Coordinates of C-alpha atoms in Angstrom, one line a residue:
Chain Y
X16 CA 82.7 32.4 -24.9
X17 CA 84.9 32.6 -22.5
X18 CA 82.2 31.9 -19.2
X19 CA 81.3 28.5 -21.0
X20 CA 85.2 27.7 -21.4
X21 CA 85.0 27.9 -17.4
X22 CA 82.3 25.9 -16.5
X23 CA 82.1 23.4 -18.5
X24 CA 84.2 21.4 -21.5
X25 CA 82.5 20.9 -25.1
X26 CA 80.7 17.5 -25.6
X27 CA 81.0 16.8 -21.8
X28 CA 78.4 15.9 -18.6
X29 CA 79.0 19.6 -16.7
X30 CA 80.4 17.6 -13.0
X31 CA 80.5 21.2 -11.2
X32 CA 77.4 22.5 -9.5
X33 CA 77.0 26.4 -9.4
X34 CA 76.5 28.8 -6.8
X35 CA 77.7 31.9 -8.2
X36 CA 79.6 34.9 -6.8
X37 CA 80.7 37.3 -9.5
X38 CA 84.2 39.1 -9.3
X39 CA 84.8 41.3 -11.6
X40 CA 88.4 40.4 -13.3
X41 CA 90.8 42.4 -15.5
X42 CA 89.4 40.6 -18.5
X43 CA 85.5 39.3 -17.4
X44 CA 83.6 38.6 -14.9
X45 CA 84.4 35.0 -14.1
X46 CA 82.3 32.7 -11.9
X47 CA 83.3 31.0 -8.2
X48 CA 81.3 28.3 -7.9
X49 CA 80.7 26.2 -4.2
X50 CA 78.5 23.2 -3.8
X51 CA 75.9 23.6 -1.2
X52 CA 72.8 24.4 -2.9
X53 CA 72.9 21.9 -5.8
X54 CA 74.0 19.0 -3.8
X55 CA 71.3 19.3 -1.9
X56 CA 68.8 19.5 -4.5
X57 CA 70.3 16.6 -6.6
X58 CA 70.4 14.2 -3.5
X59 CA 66.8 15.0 -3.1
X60 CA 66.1 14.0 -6.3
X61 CA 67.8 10.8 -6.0
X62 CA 66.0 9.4 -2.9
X63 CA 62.9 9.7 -4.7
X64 CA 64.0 8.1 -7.7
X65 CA 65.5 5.3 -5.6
X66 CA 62.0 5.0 -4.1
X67 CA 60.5 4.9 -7.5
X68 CA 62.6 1.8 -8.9
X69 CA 61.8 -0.1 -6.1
X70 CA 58.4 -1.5 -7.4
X71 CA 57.3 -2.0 -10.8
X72 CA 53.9 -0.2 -12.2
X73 CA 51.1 -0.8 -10.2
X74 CA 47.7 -1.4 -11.8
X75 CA 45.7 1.2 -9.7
X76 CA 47.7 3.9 -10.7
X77 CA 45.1 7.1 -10.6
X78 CA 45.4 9.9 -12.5
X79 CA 43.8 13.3 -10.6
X80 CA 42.7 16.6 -12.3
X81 CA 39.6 18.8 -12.1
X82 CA 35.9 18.2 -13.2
X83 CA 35.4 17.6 -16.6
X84 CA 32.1 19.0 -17.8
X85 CA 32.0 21.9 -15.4
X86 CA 35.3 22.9 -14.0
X87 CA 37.9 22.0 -15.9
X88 CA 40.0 25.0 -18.0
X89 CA 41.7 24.8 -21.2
X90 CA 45.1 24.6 -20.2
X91 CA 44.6 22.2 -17.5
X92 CA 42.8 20.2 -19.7
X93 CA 45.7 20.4 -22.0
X94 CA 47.8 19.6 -19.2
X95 CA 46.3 16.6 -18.5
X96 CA 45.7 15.2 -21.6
X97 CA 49.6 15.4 -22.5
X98 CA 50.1 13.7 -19.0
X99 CA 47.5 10.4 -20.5
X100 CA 48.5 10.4 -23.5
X101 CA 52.4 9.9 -22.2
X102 CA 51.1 7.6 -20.3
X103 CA 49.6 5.4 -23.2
X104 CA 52.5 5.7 -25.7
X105 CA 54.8 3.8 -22.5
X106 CA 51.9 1.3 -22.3
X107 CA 50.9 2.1 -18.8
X108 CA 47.5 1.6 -17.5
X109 CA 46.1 4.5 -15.7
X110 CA 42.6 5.3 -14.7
X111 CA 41.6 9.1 -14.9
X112 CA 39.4 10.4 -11.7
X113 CA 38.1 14.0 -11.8
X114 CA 37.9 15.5 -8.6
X115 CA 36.6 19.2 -7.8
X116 CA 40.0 19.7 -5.0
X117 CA 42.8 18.2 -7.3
X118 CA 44.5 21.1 -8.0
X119 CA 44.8 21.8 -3.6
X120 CA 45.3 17.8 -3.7
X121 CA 48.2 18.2 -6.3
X122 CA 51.7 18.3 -4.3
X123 CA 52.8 21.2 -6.3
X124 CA 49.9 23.2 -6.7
X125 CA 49.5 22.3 -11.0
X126 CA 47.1 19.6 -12.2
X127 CA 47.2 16.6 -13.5
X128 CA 48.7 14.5 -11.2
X129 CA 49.4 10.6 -10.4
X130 CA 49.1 8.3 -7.5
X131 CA 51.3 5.4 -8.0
X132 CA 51.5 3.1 -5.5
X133 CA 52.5 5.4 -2.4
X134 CA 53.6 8.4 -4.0
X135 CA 52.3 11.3 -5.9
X136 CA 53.7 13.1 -9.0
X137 CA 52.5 16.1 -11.0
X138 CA 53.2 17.5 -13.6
X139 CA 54.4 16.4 -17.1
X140 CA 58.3 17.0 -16.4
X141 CA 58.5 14.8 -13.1
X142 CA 56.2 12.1 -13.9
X143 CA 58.4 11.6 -17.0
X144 CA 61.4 11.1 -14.8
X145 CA 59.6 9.3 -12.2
X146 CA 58.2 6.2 -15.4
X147 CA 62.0 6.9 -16.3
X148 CA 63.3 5.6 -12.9
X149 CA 60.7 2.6 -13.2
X150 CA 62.3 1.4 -16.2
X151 CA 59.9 2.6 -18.9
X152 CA 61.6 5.4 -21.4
X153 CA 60.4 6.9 -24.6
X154 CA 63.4 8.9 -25.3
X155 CA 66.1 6.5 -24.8
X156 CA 67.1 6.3 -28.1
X157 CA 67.6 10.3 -28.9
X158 CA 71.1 11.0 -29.2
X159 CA 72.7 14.4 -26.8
X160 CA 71.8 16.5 -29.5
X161 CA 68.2 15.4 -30.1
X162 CA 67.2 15.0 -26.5
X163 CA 68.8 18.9 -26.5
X164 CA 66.2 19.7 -29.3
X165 CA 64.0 18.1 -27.5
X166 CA 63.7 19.8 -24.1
X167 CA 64.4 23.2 -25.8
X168 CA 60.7 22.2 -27.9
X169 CA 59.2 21.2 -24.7
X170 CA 60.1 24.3 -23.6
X171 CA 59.2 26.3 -26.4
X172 CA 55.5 24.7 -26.0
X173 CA 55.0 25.4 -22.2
X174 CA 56.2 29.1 -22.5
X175 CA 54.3 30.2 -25.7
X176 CA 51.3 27.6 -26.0
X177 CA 50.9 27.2 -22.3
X178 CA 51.2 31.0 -21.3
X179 CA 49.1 32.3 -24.2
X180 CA 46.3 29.9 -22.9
X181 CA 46.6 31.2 -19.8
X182 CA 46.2 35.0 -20.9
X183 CA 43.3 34.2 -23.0
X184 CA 41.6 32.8 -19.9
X185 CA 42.4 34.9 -17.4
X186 CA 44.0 38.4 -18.9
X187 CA 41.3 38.4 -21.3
X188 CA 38.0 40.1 -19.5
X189 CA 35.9 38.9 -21.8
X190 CA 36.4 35.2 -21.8
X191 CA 37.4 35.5 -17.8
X192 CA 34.1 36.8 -17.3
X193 CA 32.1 34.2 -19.3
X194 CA 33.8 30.7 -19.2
X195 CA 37.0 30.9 -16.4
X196 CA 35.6 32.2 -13.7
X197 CA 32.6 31.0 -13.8
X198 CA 33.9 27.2 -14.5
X199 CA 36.6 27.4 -12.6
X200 CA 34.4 28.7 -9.4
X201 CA 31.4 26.2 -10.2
X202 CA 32.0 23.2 -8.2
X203 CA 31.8 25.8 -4.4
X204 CA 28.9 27.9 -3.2
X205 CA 28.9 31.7 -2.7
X206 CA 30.6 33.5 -1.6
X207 CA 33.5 30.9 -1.8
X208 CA 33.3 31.0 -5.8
X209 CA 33.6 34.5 -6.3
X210 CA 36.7 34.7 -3.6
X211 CA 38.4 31.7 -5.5
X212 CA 37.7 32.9 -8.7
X213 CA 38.8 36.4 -8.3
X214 CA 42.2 34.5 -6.5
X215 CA 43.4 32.7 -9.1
X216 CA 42.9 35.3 -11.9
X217 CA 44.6 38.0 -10.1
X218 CA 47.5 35.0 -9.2
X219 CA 47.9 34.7 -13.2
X220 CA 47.9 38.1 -13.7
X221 CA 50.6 38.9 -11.2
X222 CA 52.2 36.1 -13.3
X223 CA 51.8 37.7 -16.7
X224 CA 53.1 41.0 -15.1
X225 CA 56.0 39.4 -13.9
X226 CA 57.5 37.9 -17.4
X227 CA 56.1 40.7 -19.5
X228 CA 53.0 39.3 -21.2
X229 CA 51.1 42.1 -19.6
X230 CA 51.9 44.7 -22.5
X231 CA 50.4 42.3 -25.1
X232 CA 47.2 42.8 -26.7
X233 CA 45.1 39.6 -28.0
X234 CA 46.1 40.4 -31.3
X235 CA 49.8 39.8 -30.1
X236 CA 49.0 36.7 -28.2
X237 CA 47.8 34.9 -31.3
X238 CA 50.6 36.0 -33.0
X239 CA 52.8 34.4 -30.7
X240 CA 50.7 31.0 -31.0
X241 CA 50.7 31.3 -35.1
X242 CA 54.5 31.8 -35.0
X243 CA 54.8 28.7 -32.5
X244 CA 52.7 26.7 -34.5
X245 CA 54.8 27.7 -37.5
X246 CA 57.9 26.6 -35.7
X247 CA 56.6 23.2 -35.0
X248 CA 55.0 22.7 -38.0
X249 CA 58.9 23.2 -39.6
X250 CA 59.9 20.9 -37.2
X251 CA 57.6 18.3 -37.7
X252 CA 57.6 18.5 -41.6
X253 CA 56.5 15.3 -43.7
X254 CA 57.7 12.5 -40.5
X255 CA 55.2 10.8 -38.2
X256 CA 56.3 12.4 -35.3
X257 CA 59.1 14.8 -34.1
X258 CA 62.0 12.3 -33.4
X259 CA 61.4 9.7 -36.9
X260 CA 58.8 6.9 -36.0
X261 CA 59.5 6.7 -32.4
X262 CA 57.0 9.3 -29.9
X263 CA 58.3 11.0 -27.4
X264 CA 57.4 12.9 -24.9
X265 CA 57.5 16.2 -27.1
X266 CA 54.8 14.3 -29.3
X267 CA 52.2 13.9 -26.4
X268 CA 52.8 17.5 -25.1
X269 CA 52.1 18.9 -28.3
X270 CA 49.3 16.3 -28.9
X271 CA 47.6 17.4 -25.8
X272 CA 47.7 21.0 -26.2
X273 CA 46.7 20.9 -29.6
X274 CA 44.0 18.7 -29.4
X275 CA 42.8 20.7 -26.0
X276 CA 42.7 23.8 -28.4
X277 CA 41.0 21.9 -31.2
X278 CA 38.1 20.6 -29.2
X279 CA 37.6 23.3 -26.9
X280 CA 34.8 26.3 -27.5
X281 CA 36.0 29.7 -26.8
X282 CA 34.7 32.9 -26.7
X283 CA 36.4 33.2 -30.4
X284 CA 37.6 30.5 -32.6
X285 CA 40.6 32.6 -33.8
X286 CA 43.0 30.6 -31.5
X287 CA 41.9 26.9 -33.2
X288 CA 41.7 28.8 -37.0
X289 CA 45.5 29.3 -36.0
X290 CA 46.2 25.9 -35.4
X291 CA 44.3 24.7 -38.3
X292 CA 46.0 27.0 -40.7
X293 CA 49.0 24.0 -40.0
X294 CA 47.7 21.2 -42.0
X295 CA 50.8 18.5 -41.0
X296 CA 49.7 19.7 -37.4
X297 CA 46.2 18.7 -37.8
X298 CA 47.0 15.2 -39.2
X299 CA 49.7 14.6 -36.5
X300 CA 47.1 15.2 -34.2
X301 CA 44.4 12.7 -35.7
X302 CA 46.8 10.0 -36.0
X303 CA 47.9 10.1 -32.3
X304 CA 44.3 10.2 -31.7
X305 CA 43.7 7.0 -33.9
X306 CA 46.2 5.4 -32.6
X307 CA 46.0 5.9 -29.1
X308 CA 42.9 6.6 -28.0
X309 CA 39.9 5.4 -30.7
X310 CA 41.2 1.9 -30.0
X311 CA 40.0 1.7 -26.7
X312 CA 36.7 3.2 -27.8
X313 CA 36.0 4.6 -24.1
X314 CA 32.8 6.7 -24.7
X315 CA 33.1 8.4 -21.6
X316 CA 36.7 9.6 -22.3
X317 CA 36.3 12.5 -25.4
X318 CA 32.3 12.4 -24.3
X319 CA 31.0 15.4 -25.7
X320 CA 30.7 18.2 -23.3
X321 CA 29.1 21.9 -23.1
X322 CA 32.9 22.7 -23.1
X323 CA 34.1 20.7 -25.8
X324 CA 33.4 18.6 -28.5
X325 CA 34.1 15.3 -28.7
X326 CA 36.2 14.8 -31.6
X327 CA 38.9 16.7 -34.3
X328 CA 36.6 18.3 -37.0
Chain C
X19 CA 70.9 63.6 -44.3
X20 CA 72.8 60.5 -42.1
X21 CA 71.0 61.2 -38.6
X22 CA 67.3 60.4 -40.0
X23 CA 68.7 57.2 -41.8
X24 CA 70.8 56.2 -38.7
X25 CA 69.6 53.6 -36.3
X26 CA 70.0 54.5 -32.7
X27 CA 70.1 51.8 -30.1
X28 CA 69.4 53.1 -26.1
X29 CA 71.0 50.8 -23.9
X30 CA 73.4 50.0 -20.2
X31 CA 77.0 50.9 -20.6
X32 CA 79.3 48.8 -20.9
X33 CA 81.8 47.6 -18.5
X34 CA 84.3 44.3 -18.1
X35 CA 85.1 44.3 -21.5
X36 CA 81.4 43.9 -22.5
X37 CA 80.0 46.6 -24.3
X38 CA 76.6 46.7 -22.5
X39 CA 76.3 45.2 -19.1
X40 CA 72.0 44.7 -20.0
X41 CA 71.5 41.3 -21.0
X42 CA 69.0 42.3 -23.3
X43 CA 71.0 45.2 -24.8
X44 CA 74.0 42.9 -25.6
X45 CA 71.5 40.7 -27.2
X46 CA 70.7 43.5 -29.8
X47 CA 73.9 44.4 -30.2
X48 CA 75.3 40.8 -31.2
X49 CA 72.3 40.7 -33.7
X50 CA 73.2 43.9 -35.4
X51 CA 77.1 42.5 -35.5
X52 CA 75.9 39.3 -37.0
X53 CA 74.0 41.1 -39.9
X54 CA 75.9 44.0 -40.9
X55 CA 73.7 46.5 -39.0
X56 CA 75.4 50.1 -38.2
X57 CA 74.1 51.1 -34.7
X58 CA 74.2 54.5 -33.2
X59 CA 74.9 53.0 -29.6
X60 CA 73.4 56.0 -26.9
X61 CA 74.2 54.7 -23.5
X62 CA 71.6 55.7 -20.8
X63 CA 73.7 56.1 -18.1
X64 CA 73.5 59.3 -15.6
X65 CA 70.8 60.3 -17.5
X66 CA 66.9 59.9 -16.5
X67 CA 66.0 57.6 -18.8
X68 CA 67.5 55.1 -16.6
X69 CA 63.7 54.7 -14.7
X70 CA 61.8 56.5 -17.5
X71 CA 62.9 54.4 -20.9
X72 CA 62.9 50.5 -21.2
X73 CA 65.9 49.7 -22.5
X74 CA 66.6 48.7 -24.9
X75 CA 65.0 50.8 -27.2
X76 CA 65.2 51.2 -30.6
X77 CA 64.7 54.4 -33.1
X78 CA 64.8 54.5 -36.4
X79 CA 63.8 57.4 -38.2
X80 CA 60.7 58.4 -36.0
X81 CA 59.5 55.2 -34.8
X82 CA 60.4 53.4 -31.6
X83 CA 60.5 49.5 -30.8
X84 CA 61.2 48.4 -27.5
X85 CA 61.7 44.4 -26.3
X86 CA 64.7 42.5 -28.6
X87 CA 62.6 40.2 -30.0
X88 CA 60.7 43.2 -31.2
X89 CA 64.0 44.6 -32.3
X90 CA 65.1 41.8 -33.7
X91 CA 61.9 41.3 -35.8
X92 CA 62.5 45.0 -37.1
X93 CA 65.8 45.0 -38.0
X94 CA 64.9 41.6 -40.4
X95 CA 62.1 43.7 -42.1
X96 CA 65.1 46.5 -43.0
X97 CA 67.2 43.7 -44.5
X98 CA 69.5 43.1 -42.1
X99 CA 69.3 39.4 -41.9
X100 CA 71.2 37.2 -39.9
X101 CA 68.9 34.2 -40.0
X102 CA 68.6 34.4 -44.4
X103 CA 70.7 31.1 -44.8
X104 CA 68.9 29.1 -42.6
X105 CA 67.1 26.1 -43.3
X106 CA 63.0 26.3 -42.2
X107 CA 63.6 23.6 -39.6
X108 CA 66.4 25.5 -38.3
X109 CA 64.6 28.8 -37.9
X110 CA 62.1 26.6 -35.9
X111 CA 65.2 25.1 -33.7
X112 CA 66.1 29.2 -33.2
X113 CA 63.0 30.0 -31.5
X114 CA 62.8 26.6 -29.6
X115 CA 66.2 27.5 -28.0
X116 CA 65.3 30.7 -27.3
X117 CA 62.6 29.6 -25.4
X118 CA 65.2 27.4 -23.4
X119 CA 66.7 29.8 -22.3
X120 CA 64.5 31.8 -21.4
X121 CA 63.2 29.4 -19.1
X122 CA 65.9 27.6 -17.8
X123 CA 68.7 30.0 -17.7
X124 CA 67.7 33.6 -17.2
X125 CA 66.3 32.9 -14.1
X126 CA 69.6 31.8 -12.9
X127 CA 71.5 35.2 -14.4
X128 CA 68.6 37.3 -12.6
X129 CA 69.6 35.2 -9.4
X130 CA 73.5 35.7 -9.6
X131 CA 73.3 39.4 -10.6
X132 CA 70.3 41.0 -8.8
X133 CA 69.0 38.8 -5.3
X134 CA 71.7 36.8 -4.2
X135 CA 73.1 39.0 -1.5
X136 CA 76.9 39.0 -2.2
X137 CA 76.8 39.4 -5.4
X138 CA 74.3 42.4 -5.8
X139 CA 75.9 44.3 -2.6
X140 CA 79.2 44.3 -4.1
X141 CA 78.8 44.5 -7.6
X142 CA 75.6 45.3 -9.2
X143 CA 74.5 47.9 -6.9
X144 CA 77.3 50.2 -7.1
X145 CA 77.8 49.9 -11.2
X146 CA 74.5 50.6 -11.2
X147 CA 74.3 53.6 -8.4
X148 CA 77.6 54.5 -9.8
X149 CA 75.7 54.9 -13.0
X150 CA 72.5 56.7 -12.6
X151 CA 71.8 60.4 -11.7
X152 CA 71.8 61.8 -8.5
X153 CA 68.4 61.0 -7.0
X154 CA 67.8 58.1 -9.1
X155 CA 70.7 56.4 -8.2
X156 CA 68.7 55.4 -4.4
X157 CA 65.8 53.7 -6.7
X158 CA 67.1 52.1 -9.9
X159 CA 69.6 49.1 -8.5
X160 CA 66.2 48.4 -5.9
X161 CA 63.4 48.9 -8.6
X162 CA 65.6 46.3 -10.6
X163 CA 66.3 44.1 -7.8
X164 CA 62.4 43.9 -6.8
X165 CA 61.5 43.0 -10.3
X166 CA 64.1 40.2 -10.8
X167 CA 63.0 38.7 -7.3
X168 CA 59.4 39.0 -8.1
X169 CA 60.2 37.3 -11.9
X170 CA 62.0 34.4 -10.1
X171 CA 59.2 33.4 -7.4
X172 CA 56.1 34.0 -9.5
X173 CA 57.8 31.5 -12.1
X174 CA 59.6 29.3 -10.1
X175 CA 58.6 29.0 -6.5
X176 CA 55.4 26.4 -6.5
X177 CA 54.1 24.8 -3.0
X178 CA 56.8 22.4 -2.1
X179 CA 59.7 25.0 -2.5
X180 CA 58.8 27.6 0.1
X181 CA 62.0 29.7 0.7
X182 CA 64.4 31.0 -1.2
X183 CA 67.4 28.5 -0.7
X184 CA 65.7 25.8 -2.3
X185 CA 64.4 27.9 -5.3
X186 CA 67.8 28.3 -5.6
X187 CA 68.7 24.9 -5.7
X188 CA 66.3 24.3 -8.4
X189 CA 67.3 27.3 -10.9
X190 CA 71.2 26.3 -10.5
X191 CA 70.6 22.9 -11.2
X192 CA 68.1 23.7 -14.3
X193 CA 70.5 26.3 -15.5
X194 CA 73.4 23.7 -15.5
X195 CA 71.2 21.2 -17.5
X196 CA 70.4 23.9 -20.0
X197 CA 73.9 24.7 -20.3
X198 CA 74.6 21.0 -20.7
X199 CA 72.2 20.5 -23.4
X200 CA 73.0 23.9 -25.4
X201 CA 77.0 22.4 -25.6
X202 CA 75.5 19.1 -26.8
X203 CA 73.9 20.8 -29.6
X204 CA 77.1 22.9 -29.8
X205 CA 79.6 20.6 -30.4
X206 CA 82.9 21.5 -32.2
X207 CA 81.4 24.0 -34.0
X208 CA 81.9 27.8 -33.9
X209 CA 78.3 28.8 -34.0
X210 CA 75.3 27.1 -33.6
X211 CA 74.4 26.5 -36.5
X212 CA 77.8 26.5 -38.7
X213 CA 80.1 28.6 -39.1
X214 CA 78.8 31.9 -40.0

């Protein structure tokens, strides 16, 4: 194609940024690119790294996301469970601390998030470069063309599992009126909770407007998560995890939202029936769960809650 | 007796050697290339169902599917099948890249077509006025604009990133990893997966 001849070479590390300006030639319209934008994105993102290889893992790192038993959502908890359970396969020690303000603690706005040392991460993507600039990498050994397989599953998980959680909280009245807004408003007093409440659910419906999940019906939505499911069930097949015998970070992604929609009691149990119907699925997720988690035995960590139960069926 | 069986595809003109200037259009119209499929291609310009229809649109002998991967799903039912010789794992790979791109990359085309200012002053907006009927042609290129803008900040712009420039810092470089990692997986070969 004759835009991807222009901008970059097969096989090769793209070394132009790209601020576009379209002119419409004889043959195509062909791309002018000029640096300012990217530079200054990239050099931002090389201070911090910088920063971040300066000290090795501290031992107090703290890991920051909402109320467990009251507050805490289904794809936050998802969320946040991907972000531990990364966090266990490199063999760092964190300690988890539920807080009623993390998500208006969090520096972007999304929980879970880490405090290591003097600086604070969130999100999955970020803290997996920020380990990566302390030295500690689970996909080092993925060739170009797995770690490109890799991010497009990553992807594929945060925009159909991650989204379709979100509309069956918040675009669904039914479970919006009897699990997120109440839990989501429980930890403030009225009429703060109602205000909050009502904020956030019109915020993630603007959202679902905006990329076109507002059309959908439920019956669409767990379509979507079936046909996800389907896809990485494919993927996964007969091996231990995704990438041979070596997690990833694709592994605890899936791991946590899977497990999140496991464990969790909705309104309906359609979405976890979906899930279940993926039998290499289910036993991927009890042996992360064996492996990284039972053998610490923490009580308090899966402890049964009115939200959730404690462990795979 | 051939209009019922005929499919009929609504879409954008095309223009610059593309036959449909729609993103999504072109989309359906590679598919139906790939798999044999004979499209009756009805191009909405200067008519009204430039604001009234959401292209593109699809009708096939009374019924009417809208959104490609919709599209796409229907014209596999009918048999034309572009995806029959793949493997299952890399039917699975197909949807995970399309999610890529979806994430990584269409913001970037939204940004270069429809809100950075250049660009949609001297091109967009007058293909697009040039385009639509006579009082349509004041809302269409702005309706489209808003709705790209909107799509862009409600997806991309979280706390630390509060103006524009820097949003568009982040989509350019996330677009030029995702084109990055989709020539990895592409290689030397002519198609994605093969050469058919």
């Amino acid at each position: 194609e004759k835009l991807l001849g222009d901008v970059t070479t097969r096989g090769q590390e793209l070394a132009l940024p790209l601020r576009g300006k379209l002119i419409p030639s004889r043959c195509c319209a062909s791309i002018k690119v000029d640096f300012f934008c990217a530079v200054m994105s990239l050099a931002a993102e090389a201070f911090v790294s910088q920063i971040a290889a300066a000290e090795p893992w501290p031992e107090n790192a703290t890991l920051y996301q909402p109320l467990k038993e009251d507050q805490i959502l289904l794809s936050d908890s998802a969320s946040s469970l991907a972000v531990q359970t990364f966090l266990r396969m490199c063999g760092l020690p964190v300690q988890v601390s539920c807080r009623a303000n993390a998500e208006y603690m969090s520096p972007s706005g999304k929980v879970p998030f880490i405090h290591v040392g003097n600086q604070v991460v969130s999100e999955l993507g970020p803290i997996v470069q920020f380990t990566k600039a302390k030295g500690h990498a689970l996909s080092d050994g993925l060739d170009d063309v797995q770690r490109a397989e890799m991010k497009a599953y990553m992807e594929l998980v945060n925009n159909m599992l991650l989204t379709a959680e979100l509309y069956i909280q918040w675009c669904d009245d039914y479970t919006a009126t009897e699990i997120s807004r109440p839990r989501y408003s429980s930890p403030y007093s009225w009429p703060l909770n109602h205000v909050l409440a009502y904020q956030k659910q019109w915020e993630i419906r603007r959202k679902m407007n905006a990329i076109g999940w507002s059309g959908k019906n439920l019956e669409q939505v767990y379509e979507d998560v079936s046909q996800c499911c389907q896809a990485l069930s494919q993927r996964l097949g007969t091996q231990p995890y995704f990438f041979n015998k070596q997690p990833t970070e694709l592994d605890a992604l899936v791991f946590g939202h899977l497990f999140t929609i496991l464990t969790t009691q909705l309104t309906s149990d359609e979405l976890a029936e979906k899930v279940k119907s993926y039998t290499n699925l289910l036993s991927f997720c009890h042996r992360i769960e064996q492996t990284y988690f039972k053998e610490h035995d923490r009580e308090g960590q899966f402890g049964s809650s009115r939200h959730s139960k404690s462990s795979l069926p | 007796m051939a209009e019922p069986m005929e499919l009929q595809l609504l879409c954008w003109g095309g223009d610059w050697d593309l036959p449909s200037v729609h993103t999504d259009s072109l989309v359906v119209l590679a598919y139906a290339k790939f798999a044999g499929a004979k499209l009756a291609v009805k191009p909405v310009d200067w008519t009204w169902r430039t604001i009234t229809a959401s292209v593109p649109q699809l009708y096939y002998e009374g019924s009417t599917v809208t959104e490609p991967t919709q599209i796409l799903n229907f014209l596999r039912k009918q048999s034309f099948n572009a995806d029959y010789e793949l493997t299952a794992k890399q039917g699975a790979d197909t949807m995970a890249y399309i999610a890529l791109l979806e994430e990584k990359l269409l913001p970037a085309l939204l940004h270069t077509f429809w809100v950075d200012a250049e660009n949609y002053a001297n091109l967009t907006r007058p293909w697009f006025t040039s385009h639509s009927p006579f009082p349509l042609n004041f809302f269409v290129p702005g309706r489209q604009a808003s709705l790209a803008l909107s799509r862009i900040l409600l997806t991309k712009a979280e706390s630390p990133l509060l103006n524009i420039t820097e949003v568009e810092g982040k989509i350019y470089s996330e677009a030029k990893e995702c084109l990055n990692l989709l020539s990895h997986r592409l290689g030397n070969f002519r198609f994605f997966f093969g050469d058919t």
